[in-house]
């Protein structure tokens, strides 16, 4: 016999049933019944300072756990603030549930206070948008929502919760999680790919997308090294292969080494696992040769942006493909092996910083940081030129270890670091932020203090929106407009919240400042105040003008 429960209690019971252990929120009166039910729940509720930051944290938590991230916000302004993270989760292929408290059902279509059309607002950035009008259907519809978020191409699902529905008391049992559809690659299919590679001269493996898991990453490494295949990773997926692997040859996308792009352009066989080889990886779909044999491995039939006609198209997860290929045996002759070694040597050169003579040399600063990072460190960053140093000079050894937005969303790095430090308090968590990127969600530093989390955030401070300034220098030289910033003292900002703060203005100060920050046991900010002329590791604004 079921006991009558409110809609709010049912929502929380389903979260527990589906294995949710942490949820992120900004509270609202529209879902008070859910908040009340969470009071007695084992689910850890992380109270954030902005809905965008809360949803970014849910995105980061999903990437770290391989589960579904959960965020709760209120209607109207609250839901609107979370939209940026929905777009980030969509383009990052991250499973996420965004719960939105709504106006009472009887007040719809009257432009009531904070009335909000979920489907019209979120329809283009979510896999599904649904509103639960009957409390007795909560178990059924939330089981569907979890399945939709995780199956095929993972992504965000938006769930509307009318305020009065959450107060309804009904007698209904909990829903059981749906099993994920299983995919497989047969031995015959794996051997077809093996034969294709064996006949190649310049094969290349490209890793990216989702859903990945640590076991799949380990199997891919085993296969690649056994076959001596060169592997590059898609934009913001550098952690899919241990960067110390003899097969790892770098990454594609913004900030890449041109030799990695050349490897894709020269490849006669391209094995794309989890990634549709989109515009960022392939320079607007131009790098892949028309006569290249493409093997495409994607978990969804749509294959968004997969415009390269594949020789083989497998509807499978990376784990299924990795397991099948790890069981294949390489040929005795591997003519591409020498090229793999050349690409690896080139990558080693590319990721080794060379002094550029700046008072505070960011390349050397990254080398100092790398010395202090264990193999399981989590690194986060948002969008902007500051990310070029974190991508190029830091090493990603385990999966997952890199949390960064594929859609170029500024403000992601700080909340992602807070979520990572909450989820993994014993792992070192570092965020590299630009001054513009940091202050888009810097308020979530308060969440870190409140939760006892201790990420270390390096703020690259140059007083400008550097990426846009770079484009201006190239297209409109001598006409700076709309890119200058006035910054606070970021070290003092950290101390004002109860954290640890450091100001660094010279290269020699970097190591000691990092040691103090890591030893503090508090959330910390290390401001790296650099010359505003330095726009990229090897480029200044003067270089662009010339």
Short mmCIF file of C-alpha atoms in Angstrom, two decimals:
data_model
loop_
_atom_site.label_atom_id
_atom_site.label_comp_id
_atom_site.label_asym_id
_atom_site.label_seq_id
_atom_site.Cartn_x
_atom_site.Cartn_y
_atom_site.Cartn_z
CA UNK A 1 0.00 0.00 0.00
CA UNK A 2 1.46 3.33 -1.07
CA UNK A 3 1.41 6.27 1.31
CA UNK A 4 0.18 9.60 -0.04
CA UNK A 5 3.07 11.90 -0.89
CA UNK A 6 3.22 15.45 -2.23
CA UNK A 7 4.52 16.17 -5.69
CA UNK A 8 7.61 17.71 -4.12
CA UNK A 9 8.29 14.55 -2.12
CA UNK A 10 7.83 12.43 -5.24
CA UNK A 11 10.33 14.51 -7.22
CA UNK A 12 13.01 14.04 -4.56
CA UNK A 13 12.21 10.34 -4.17
CA UNK A 14 12.78 9.86 -7.92
CA UNK A 15 16.10 11.70 -7.78
CA UNK A 16 17.22 9.32 -5.04
CA UNK A 17 15.94 6.34 -7.02
CA UNK A 18 18.03 7.40 -10.02
CA UNK A 19 21.21 7.67 -7.99
CA UNK A 20 21.44 11.45 -7.66
CA UNK A 21 23.70 12.36 -4.74
CA UNK A 22 24.27 16.07 -5.39
CA UNK A 23 22.01 18.79 -6.79
CA UNK A 24 22.69 22.47 -7.42
CA UNK A 25 20.17 25.25 -7.01
CA UNK A 26 19.20 28.84 -6.54
CA UNK A 27 16.04 28.65 -4.39
CA UNK A 28 12.66 29.96 -5.47
CA UNK A 29 9.18 30.04 -4.00
CA UNK A 30 7.85 28.18 -7.05
CA UNK A 31 9.34 24.88 -5.87
CA UNK A 32 9.22 25.17 -2.08
CA UNK A 33 7.81 21.64 -1.77
CA UNK A 34 10.91 20.19 -3.46
CA UNK A 35 13.19 22.22 -1.19
CA UNK A 36 11.25 21.01 1.84
CA UNK A 37 11.57 17.37 0.74
CA UNK A 38 15.30 17.82 0.21
CA UNK A 39 15.59 18.85 3.87
CA UNK A 40 15.30 15.19 4.93
CA UNK A 41 17.01 13.69 1.88
CA UNK A 42 20.57 12.31 1.70
CA UNK A 43 21.01 14.32 -1.51
CA UNK A 44 23.55 17.10 -0.99
CA UNK A 45 21.95 20.40 -2.02
CA UNK A 46 24.53 22.99 -3.09
CA UNK A 47 23.12 26.50 -2.87
CA UNK A 48 24.65 28.73 -5.54
CA UNK A 49 24.66 32.47 -6.14
CA UNK A 50 23.42 32.59 -9.75
CA UNK A 51 21.39 30.17 -11.83
CA UNK A 52 23.98 30.17 -14.61
CA UNK A 53 26.64 29.15 -12.11
CA UNK A 54 24.37 26.48 -10.62
CA UNK A 55 23.64 24.91 -14.01
CA UNK A 56 27.34 25.04 -14.98
CA UNK A 57 28.08 23.15 -11.75
CA UNK A 58 25.51 20.51 -12.66
CA UNK A 59 27.13 20.21 -16.10
CA UNK A 60 30.59 19.77 -14.56
CA UNK A 61 29.30 17.24 -12.02
CA UNK A 62 27.78 15.14 -14.81
CA UNK A 63 31.08 15.13 -16.71
CA UNK A 64 32.93 14.00 -13.61
CA UNK A 65 30.55 11.23 -12.58
CA UNK A 66 29.27 9.95 -15.90
CA UNK A 67 25.77 10.41 -14.48
CA UNK A 68 23.11 13.06 -14.93
CA UNK A 69 23.67 16.54 -13.53
CA UNK A 70 20.75 18.08 -11.64
CA UNK A 71 19.95 21.77 -11.25
CA UNK A 72 16.86 23.43 -9.76
CA UNK A 73 15.80 26.99 -10.53
CA UNK A 74 12.69 29.11 -10.35
CA UNK A 75 10.53 30.37 -13.17
CA UNK A 76 11.03 33.42 -15.42
CA UNK A 77 14.27 35.21 -14.53
CA UNK A 78 15.75 32.17 -12.80
CA UNK A 79 15.19 29.86 -15.74
CA UNK A 80 16.42 32.53 -18.18
CA UNK A 81 19.68 32.83 -16.25
CA UNK A 82 20.26 29.09 -16.65
CA UNK A 83 19.84 29.07 -20.43
CA UNK A 84 23.54 29.69 -21.14
CA UNK A 85 24.43 26.46 -19.36
CA UNK A 86 21.79 24.54 -21.31
CA UNK A 87 23.46 25.59 -24.56
CA UNK A 88 26.81 24.58 -23.10
CA UNK A 89 25.47 21.15 -22.13
CA UNK A 90 23.87 20.69 -25.54
CA UNK A 91 27.04 21.40 -27.51
CA UNK A 92 29.10 19.48 -24.97
CA UNK A 93 26.78 16.44 -25.15
CA UNK A 94 26.33 16.44 -21.36
CA UNK A 95 23.33 14.74 -19.68
CA UNK A 96 21.61 17.29 -17.48
CA UNK A 97 18.18 17.76 -15.87
CA UNK A 98 17.08 21.35 -15.30
CA UNK A 99 14.05 21.54 -13.02
CA UNK A 100 12.09 24.78 -13.30
CA UNK A 101 9.42 25.78 -10.81
CA UNK A 102 6.39 27.24 -12.64
CA UNK A 103 3.31 29.32 -11.92
CA UNK A 104 0.16 27.50 -10.73
CA UNK A 105 -1.66 25.66 -13.51
CA UNK A 106 -4.82 27.78 -13.25
CA UNK A 107 -2.91 31.01 -13.91
CA UNK A 108 -1.50 30.06 -17.32
CA UNK A 109 -1.98 32.17 -20.45
CA UNK A 110 -2.77 35.33 -18.46
CA UNK A 111 0.78 36.72 -18.37
CA UNK A 112 0.94 35.99 -14.68
CA UNK A 113 3.90 37.09 -12.59
CA UNK A 114 7.02 35.34 -13.98
CA UNK A 115 4.98 33.24 -16.42
CA UNK A 116 7.38 31.46 -18.71
CA UNK A 117 7.03 29.29 -21.83
CA UNK A 118 9.54 26.50 -21.33
CA UNK A 119 9.19 24.88 -24.75
CA UNK A 120 9.63 28.10 -26.74
CA UNK A 121 12.59 29.21 -24.63
CA UNK A 122 14.53 25.96 -24.27
CA UNK A 123 13.35 23.96 -27.29
CA UNK A 124 16.46 24.66 -29.37
CA UNK A 125 18.94 23.87 -26.58
CA UNK A 126 17.45 20.77 -24.99
CA UNK A 127 16.76 17.21 -26.06
CA UNK A 128 13.32 17.41 -24.51
CA UNK A 129 11.16 19.94 -22.66
CA UNK A 130 8.25 18.70 -20.57
CA UNK A 131 5.90 20.03 -17.92
CA UNK A 132 4.47 17.67 -15.30
CA UNK A 133 0.87 18.67 -14.63
CA UNK A 134 -0.16 15.57 -12.65
CA UNK A 135 1.70 14.52 -9.53
CA UNK A 136 0.83 10.86 -10.06
CA UNK A 137 2.87 10.90 -13.31
CA UNK A 138 6.07 12.20 -11.70
CA UNK A 139 7.73 8.77 -11.39
CA UNK A 140 6.89 7.85 -14.99
CA UNK A 141 7.94 11.15 -16.58
CA UNK A 142 11.13 11.59 -14.57
CA UNK A 143 12.23 8.05 -15.50
CA UNK A 144 11.74 9.08 -19.12
CA UNK A 145 13.62 12.33 -18.58
CA UNK A 146 16.65 10.53 -17.14
CA UNK A 147 16.62 8.07 -20.05
CA UNK A 148 16.38 10.81 -22.68
CA UNK A 149 19.24 12.76 -21.09
CA UNK A 150 21.57 9.74 -21.14
CA UNK A 151 20.64 7.78 -24.25
CA UNK A 152 21.92 8.29 -27.81
CA UNK A 153 23.54 11.69 -27.97
CA UNK A 154 23.51 12.76 -24.29
CA UNK A 155 22.14 16.20 -23.53
CA UNK A 156 19.98 18.41 -21.33
CA UNK A 157 16.31 17.88 -20.53
CA UNK A 158 14.11 20.61 -19.01
CA UNK A 159 11.36 19.64 -16.58
CA UNK A 160 8.67 22.14 -15.56
CA UNK A 161 7.10 21.77 -12.11
CA UNK A 162 3.91 23.84 -11.55
CA UNK A 163 3.86 25.22 -8.04
CA UNK A 164 0.41 23.88 -7.14
CA UNK A 165 1.10 20.44 -8.65
CA UNK A 166 3.97 20.04 -6.20
CA UNK A 167 1.50 20.42 -3.33
CA UNK A 168 -0.88 17.73 -4.61
CA UNK A 169 -0.83 14.55 -2.50
CA UNK A 170 -1.14 11.27 -4.40
CA UNK A 171 -0.58 7.58 -3.78
CA UNK A 172 1.84 6.21 -6.38
CA UNK A 173 4.95 4.04 -6.32
CA UNK A 174 8.42 5.12 -7.34
CA UNK A 175 9.53 4.61 -10.92
CA UNK A 176 12.35 2.27 -11.83
CA UNK A 177 15.26 3.64 -13.91
CA UNK A 178 15.12 2.51 -17.53
CA UNK A 179 18.19 0.57 -18.68
CA UNK A 180 20.23 2.32 -21.36
CA UNK A 181 20.03 0.77 -24.82
CA UNK A 182 23.18 -1.30 -25.37
CA UNK A 183 25.32 -0.99 -28.47
CA UNK A 184 27.93 -3.37 -29.76
CA UNK A 185 30.57 -3.74 -32.47
CA UNK A 186 30.90 -7.29 -33.72
CA UNK A 187 34.18 -9.03 -34.45
CA UNK A 188 33.49 -8.86 -38.19
CA UNK A 189 32.98 -5.09 -38.04
CA UNK A 190 36.09 -4.60 -35.92
CA UNK A 191 38.13 -6.67 -38.36
CA UNK A 192 36.86 -4.55 -41.25
CA UNK A 193 38.23 -1.46 -39.54
CA UNK A 194 41.46 -3.29 -38.73
CA UNK A 195 41.89 -4.28 -42.38
CA UNK A 196 41.25 -0.71 -43.48
CA UNK A 197 43.96 0.59 -41.14
CA UNK A 198 46.38 -2.18 -42.12
CA UNK A 199 46.19 -1.01 -45.75
CA UNK A 200 46.73 2.65 -44.82
CA UNK A 201 49.88 4.74 -44.89
CA UNK A 202 48.79 7.68 -42.72
CA UNK A 203 45.92 6.67 -40.40
CA UNK A 204 44.77 9.02 -37.65
CA UNK A 205 42.46 8.46 -34.68
CA UNK A 206 40.38 11.44 -33.48
CA UNK A 207 38.68 11.22 -30.06
CA UNK A 208 35.91 13.47 -28.78
CA UNK A 209 32.26 13.81 -27.92
CA UNK A 210 30.27 11.78 -25.45
CA UNK A 211 29.47 9.42 -23.75
CA UNK A 212 32.92 8.37 -22.56
CA UNK A 213 33.95 6.55 -19.41
CA UNK A 214 37.34 5.78 -17.85
CA UNK A 215 37.27 2.18 -19.03
CA UNK A 216 36.70 3.21 -22.64
CA UNK A 217 39.56 5.69 -22.49
CA UNK A 218 41.86 2.98 -21.13
CA UNK A 219 40.88 0.54 -23.91
CA UNK A 220 41.42 3.16 -26.60
CA UNK A 221 44.90 3.76 -25.23
CA UNK A 222 45.63 0.03 -25.20
CA UNK A 223 44.50 -0.31 -28.84
CA UNK A 224 46.30 2.80 -30.09
CA UNK A 225 49.61 1.94 -28.44
CA UNK A 226 49.43 -1.69 -29.52
CA UNK A 227 48.92 -0.60 -33.13
CA UNK A 228 51.30 2.43 -32.78
CA UNK A 229 48.54 4.69 -34.08
CA UNK A 230 48.71 8.48 -33.75
CA UNK A 231 45.81 9.97 -31.78
CA UNK A 232 44.60 13.54 -31.59
CA UNK A 233 41.70 14.83 -29.52
CA UNK A 234 38.87 17.11 -30.50
CA UNK A 235 38.53 20.61 -29.06
CA UNK A 236 38.32 20.55 -25.25
CA UNK A 237 38.69 16.75 -25.04
CA UNK A 238 42.40 16.52 -24.24
CA UNK A 239 41.80 14.13 -21.35
CA UNK A 240 40.47 11.26 -23.49
CA UNK A 241 44.00 9.91 -23.91
CA UNK A 242 46.74 10.18 -21.30
CA UNK A 243 48.91 13.01 -22.61
CA UNK A 244 52.00 10.96 -21.70
CA UNK A 245 50.99 8.15 -24.05
CA UNK A 246 53.38 7.47 -26.94
CA UNK A 247 50.35 7.67 -29.25
CA UNK A 248 49.14 11.09 -28.13
CA UNK A 249 49.90 13.68 -30.83
CA UNK A 250 48.02 16.76 -29.65
CA UNK A 251 44.63 18.36 -30.06
CA UNK A 252 42.54 20.01 -32.74
CA UNK A 253 40.59 23.26 -32.61
CA UNK A 254 41.48 26.71 -31.34
CA UNK A 255 45.02 27.02 -30.01
CA UNK A 256 46.23 23.82 -31.69
CA UNK A 257 49.64 23.14 -33.16
CA UNK A 258 49.45 23.32 -36.96
CA UNK A 259 51.18 19.95 -37.16
CA UNK A 260 48.13 18.33 -35.55
CA UNK A 261 45.89 19.93 -38.17
CA UNK A 262 48.29 18.78 -40.89
CA UNK A 263 48.05 15.23 -39.57
CA UNK A 264 44.28 15.34 -40.14
CA UNK A 265 44.66 16.93 -43.57
CA UNK A 266 47.20 14.29 -44.67
CA UNK A 267 45.39 11.25 -43.24
CA UNK A 268 44.23 8.59 -45.68
CA UNK A 269 42.17 6.87 -42.96
CA UNK A 270 40.42 8.86 -40.21
CA UNK A 271 38.82 6.99 -37.28
CA UNK A 272 36.55 9.48 -35.53
CA UNK A 273 35.35 8.09 -32.19
CA UNK A 274 32.56 10.01 -30.48
CA UNK A 275 33.10 13.13 -32.60
CA UNK A 276 31.39 14.11 -35.86
CA UNK A 277 34.53 16.05 -36.95
CA UNK A 278 32.75 19.37 -36.72
CA UNK A 279 33.81 22.80 -37.89
CA UNK A 280 36.19 23.63 -35.03
CA UNK A 281 38.14 20.38 -35.34
CA UNK A 282 38.28 20.43 -39.13
CA UNK A 283 38.54 24.13 -40.00
CA UNK A 284 35.00 24.47 -41.23
CA UNK A 285 34.89 20.86 -42.49
CA UNK A 286 37.79 21.55 -44.85
CA UNK A 287 40.70 19.52 -43.43
CA UNK A 288 39.50 15.99 -44.17
CA UNK A 289 40.57 14.87 -47.66
CA UNK A 290 37.70 14.00 -50.02
CA UNK A 291 39.35 10.63 -50.74
CA UNK A 292 40.05 9.83 -47.06
CA UNK A 293 38.35 6.72 -45.69
CA UNK A 294 36.40 7.92 -42.65
CA UNK A 295 35.26 5.59 -39.90
CA UNK A 296 32.55 7.33 -37.85
CA UNK A 297 31.58 6.05 -34.39
CA UNK A 298 28.66 8.00 -32.89
CA UNK A 299 25.97 6.96 -30.40
CA UNK A 300 23.16 8.81 -32.18
CA UNK A 301 21.70 8.30 -35.66
CA UNK A 302 21.43 12.00 -36.47
CA UNK A 303 25.18 12.59 -36.45
CA UNK A 304 24.90 16.37 -36.29
CA UNK A 305 27.63 18.08 -38.32
CA UNK A 306 28.89 14.74 -39.67
CA UNK A 307 29.08 15.87 -43.28
CA UNK A 308 32.04 13.69 -44.23
CA UNK A 309 30.75 10.62 -46.04
CA UNK A 310 32.04 7.66 -43.99
CA UNK A 311 33.39 4.38 -45.28
CA UNK A 312 31.97 2.80 -42.13
CA UNK A 313 29.32 4.35 -39.88
CA UNK A 314 28.84 2.63 -36.53
CA UNK A 315 25.92 3.50 -34.27
CA UNK A 316 27.80 2.77 -31.07
CA UNK A 317 29.28 4.24 -27.93
CA UNK A 318 33.02 4.82 -27.63
CA UNK A 319 33.14 2.03 -25.04
CA UNK A 320 31.66 -0.52 -27.46
CA UNK A 321 34.06 0.47 -30.22
CA UNK A 322 37.09 0.59 -27.91
CA UNK A 323 36.38 -2.87 -26.54
CA UNK A 324 36.05 -4.37 -30.02
CA UNK A 325 39.20 -2.74 -31.40
CA UNK A 326 41.31 -3.60 -28.35
CA UNK A 327 40.73 -7.26 -29.22
CA UNK A 328 42.22 -6.92 -32.72
CA UNK A 329 45.83 -7.75 -33.55
CA UNK A 330 48.06 -5.27 -35.40
CA UNK A 331 49.84 -6.23 -38.63
CA UNK A 332 53.55 -7.05 -38.56
CA UNK A 333 54.27 -4.09 -40.83
CA UNK A 334 53.08 -0.71 -39.57
CA UNK A 335 54.31 1.92 -42.03
CA UNK A 336 52.64 4.70 -40.08
CA UNK A 337 54.63 4.03 -36.88
CA UNK A 338 57.44 6.40 -37.85
CA UNK A 339 54.90 9.18 -38.42
CA UNK A 340 53.40 8.47 -34.99
CA UNK A 341 56.81 8.99 -33.40
CA UNK A 342 57.36 12.20 -35.39
CA UNK A 343 54.00 13.60 -34.29
CA UNK A 344 54.73 12.66 -30.69
CA UNK A 345 58.11 14.40 -30.77
CA UNK A 346 56.49 17.46 -32.29
CA UNK A 347 53.85 17.51 -29.53
CA UNK A 348 56.57 17.27 -26.88
CA UNK A 349 58.20 20.33 -28.40
CA UNK A 350 54.92 22.21 -28.68
CA UNK A 351 53.93 21.71 -25.05
CA UNK A 352 57.34 22.76 -23.67
CA UNK A 353 57.27 26.50 -22.90
CA UNK A 354 60.09 28.66 -24.22
CA UNK A 355 60.92 31.88 -22.35
CA UNK A 356 59.50 34.96 -24.08
CA UNK A 357 61.11 37.59 -21.84
CA UNK A 358 57.95 38.95 -20.20
CA UNK A 359 58.16 40.11 -16.62
CA UNK A 360 55.56 37.47 -15.84
CA UNK A 361 55.98 34.69 -18.39
CA UNK A 362 52.74 32.70 -18.51
CA UNK A 363 54.36 29.75 -20.23
CA UNK A 364 56.90 29.38 -17.43
CA UNK A 365 54.09 29.96 -14.91
CA UNK A 366 52.20 27.00 -16.41
CA UNK A 367 55.35 24.89 -16.15
CA UNK A 368 55.60 25.79 -12.46
CA UNK A 369 51.95 24.84 -12.04
CA UNK A 370 52.42 21.54 -13.85
CA UNK A 371 55.22 20.55 -11.44
CA UNK A 372 52.70 20.73 -8.60
CA UNK A 373 49.84 18.77 -10.21
CA UNK A 374 49.28 15.08 -9.41
CA UNK A 375 48.21 12.82 -12.27
CA UNK A 376 44.55 12.91 -11.20
CA UNK A 377 44.28 16.72 -11.10
CA UNK A 378 41.09 18.26 -12.49
CA UNK A 379 41.69 21.38 -14.61
CA UNK A 380 38.86 23.73 -15.59
CA UNK A 381 38.69 26.84 -17.71
CA UNK A 382 36.14 28.88 -19.60
CA UNK A 383 36.53 30.74 -22.87
CA UNK A 384 39.13 33.28 -23.92
CA UNK A 385 42.77 33.55 -24.86
CA UNK A 386 43.84 32.64 -21.31
CA UNK A 387 42.79 29.06 -22.15
CA UNK A 388 45.56 28.82 -24.76
CA UNK A 389 48.18 28.42 -22.02
CA UNK A 390 46.15 25.85 -20.04
CA UNK A 391 45.52 23.80 -23.18
CA UNK A 392 49.07 23.88 -24.42
CA UNK A 393 51.25 23.56 -21.32
CA UNK A 394 49.25 21.48 -18.84
CA UNK A 395 49.16 17.68 -19.02
CA UNK A 396 45.89 15.72 -18.74
CA UNK A 397 46.62 12.23 -17.41
CA UNK A 398 43.30 10.68 -16.39
CA UNK A 399 39.73 10.75 -17.60
CA UNK A 400 37.87 12.88 -16.71
CA UNK A 401 40.40 15.64 -15.96
CA UNK A 402 39.56 18.58 -18.24
CA UNK A 403 36.32 20.53 -17.77
CA UNK A 404 35.85 23.24 -20.38
CA UNK A 405 32.98 24.44 -22.59
CA UNK A 406 32.94 23.44 -26.26
CA UNK A 407 30.62 26.32 -27.14
CA UNK A 408 33.03 29.07 -26.06
CA UNK A 409 30.95 30.02 -23.04
CA UNK A 410 32.67 32.49 -20.74
CA UNK A 411 32.15 32.06 -17.02
CA UNK A 412 32.26 28.25 -16.99
CA UNK A 413 35.63 27.65 -15.31
CA UNK A 414 34.95 28.90 -11.78
CA UNK A 415 31.65 27.06 -11.12
CA UNK A 416 33.09 23.94 -12.77
CA UNK A 417 36.05 24.07 -10.39
CA UNK A 418 33.74 24.50 -7.40
CA UNK A 419 31.66 21.50 -8.48
CA UNK A 420 34.80 19.41 -9.03
CA UNK A 421 36.18 20.30 -5.60
CA UNK A 422 32.85 19.37 -4.01
CA UNK A 423 32.66 16.06 -5.86
CA UNK A 424 36.34 15.14 -5.35
CA UNK A 425 37.63 16.88 -2.20
CA UNK A 426 40.84 14.78 -2.21
CA UNK A 427 41.77 15.57 -5.81
CA UNK A 428 43.64 18.75 -6.67
CA UNK A 429 41.35 21.10 -8.60
CA UNK A 430 42.75 24.03 -10.56
CA UNK A 431 40.98 26.58 -12.71
CA UNK A 432 42.71 28.93 -15.16
CA UNK A 433 40.49 31.96 -15.76
CA UNK A 434 40.77 35.20 -17.63
CA UNK A 435 39.83 38.39 -15.83
CA UNK A 436 36.76 38.76 -18.06
CA UNK A 437 35.79 35.11 -17.74
CA UNK A 438 36.28 35.02 -13.96
CA UNK A 439 33.93 37.89 -13.18
CA UNK A 440 31.09 36.36 -15.18
CA UNK A 441 30.67 33.82 -12.37
CA UNK A 442 33.21 34.87 -9.75
CA UNK A 443 30.42 35.06 -7.19
CA UNK A 444 30.48 31.25 -7.01
CA UNK A 445 33.72 31.60 -5.05
CA UNK A 446 31.29 32.20 -2.17
CA UNK A 447 29.74 28.79 -2.86
CA UNK A 448 33.17 27.17 -2.54
CA UNK A 449 33.67 28.84 0.85
CA UNK A 450 30.20 27.80 2.01
CA UNK A 451 30.73 24.17 0.94
CA UNK A 452 34.24 23.84 2.32
CA UNK A 453 35.61 23.20 -1.18
CA UNK A 454 39.13 24.35 -1.99
CA UNK A 455 39.80 24.87 -5.70
CA UNK A 456 42.76 27.04 -6.66
CA UNK A 457 41.86 29.58 -9.32
CA UNK A 458 44.54 31.31 -11.37
CA UNK A 459 43.22 34.58 -12.79
CA UNK A 460 45.15 35.83 -15.81
CA UNK A 461 44.65 39.57 -15.46
CA UNK A 462 45.45 41.81 -18.44
CA UNK A 463 42.61 44.33 -18.28
CA UNK A 464 40.89 43.39 -21.51
CA UNK A 465 38.66 40.97 -23.36
CA UNK A 466 41.74 39.49 -24.99
CA UNK A 467 40.18 37.33 -27.70
CA UNK A 468 38.11 40.20 -29.08
CA UNK A 469 41.09 42.53 -28.79
CA UNK A 470 43.09 40.07 -30.89
CA UNK A 471 40.43 40.06 -33.61
CA UNK A 472 40.29 43.85 -33.55
CA UNK A 473 44.04 44.10 -34.00
CA UNK A 474 43.81 41.85 -37.05
CA UNK A 475 40.74 43.36 -38.71
CA UNK A 476 40.63 46.92 -37.38
CA UNK A 477 44.22 47.80 -36.37
CA UNK A 478 44.60 50.86 -34.20
CA UNK A 479 40.86 51.04 -33.46
CA UNK A 480 40.34 49.44 -30.06
CA UNK A 481 36.68 49.53 -29.06
CA UNK A 482 34.65 47.91 -26.29
CA UNK A 483 37.36 45.60 -24.94
CA UNK A 484 38.98 47.42 -22.01
CA UNK A 485 38.30 46.20 -18.45
CA UNK A 486 38.73 47.73 -14.99
CA UNK A 487 39.54 44.98 -12.50
CA UNK A 488 39.40 44.57 -8.75
CA UNK A 489 42.30 43.31 -6.68
CA UNK A 490 41.53 39.63 -7.18
CA UNK A 491 43.65 38.51 -4.22
CA UNK A 492 41.71 40.88 -1.96
CA UNK A 493 38.48 39.59 -3.53
CA UNK A 494 39.39 36.07 -2.38
CA UNK A 495 40.23 37.21 1.13
CA UNK A 496 36.96 39.18 1.37
CA UNK A 497 35.03 35.90 0.97
CA UNK A 498 37.19 34.11 3.52
CA UNK A 499 39.50 32.45 1.01
CA UNK A 500 43.21 32.71 0.28
CA UNK A 501 44.54 35.35 -2.12
CA UNK A 502 47.88 35.89 -3.88
CA UNK A 503 49.07 38.58 -6.28
CA UNK A 504 51.86 37.60 -8.68
CA UNK A 505 53.58 40.12 -10.96
CA UNK A 506 56.90 38.39 -11.71
CA UNK A 507 57.76 34.91 -12.92
CA UNK A 508 59.88 34.14 -9.88
CA UNK A 509 56.90 34.71 -7.58
CA UNK A 510 54.74 32.03 -9.21
CA UNK A 511 56.08 28.89 -7.49
CA UNK A 512 56.00 30.21 -3.91
CA UNK A 513 52.53 31.71 -4.46
CA UNK A 514 51.20 28.39 -5.73
CA UNK A 515 52.75 26.54 -2.78
CA UNK A 516 51.03 28.85 -0.33
CA UNK A 517 47.71 28.59 -2.17
CA UNK A 518 47.75 24.78 -2.21
CA UNK A 519 48.82 24.61 1.42
CA UNK A 520 46.10 27.00 2.63
CA UNK A 521 43.33 24.40 2.53
CA UNK A 522 40.94 27.15 1.42
CA UNK A 523 39.48 28.19 -1.89
CA UNK A 524 42.20 30.37 -3.34
CA UNK A 525 42.77 32.94 -6.07
CA UNK A 526 46.22 33.53 -7.53
CA UNK A 527 46.13 36.65 -9.67
CA UNK A 528 48.69 36.56 -12.48
CA UNK A 529 48.96 40.19 -13.52
CA UNK A 530 50.52 40.16 -16.99
CA UNK A 531 51.52 42.65 -19.65
CA UNK A 532 48.41 43.51 -21.66
CA UNK A 533 50.37 43.23 -24.90
CA UNK A 534 50.75 39.45 -24.54
CA UNK A 535 47.76 38.00 -26.40
CA UNK A 536 48.91 34.39 -26.99
CA UNK A 537 51.88 32.22 -26.00
CA UNK A 538 54.00 33.43 -28.93
CA UNK A 539 52.13 36.56 -29.97
CA UNK A 540 51.77 40.15 -28.78
CA UNK A 541 49.49 42.90 -30.02
CA UNK A 542 52.54 44.56 -31.57
CA UNK A 543 53.17 41.39 -33.56
CA UNK A 544 49.63 41.54 -34.91
CA UNK A 545 49.95 45.23 -35.82
CA UNK A 546 53.11 44.52 -37.74
#
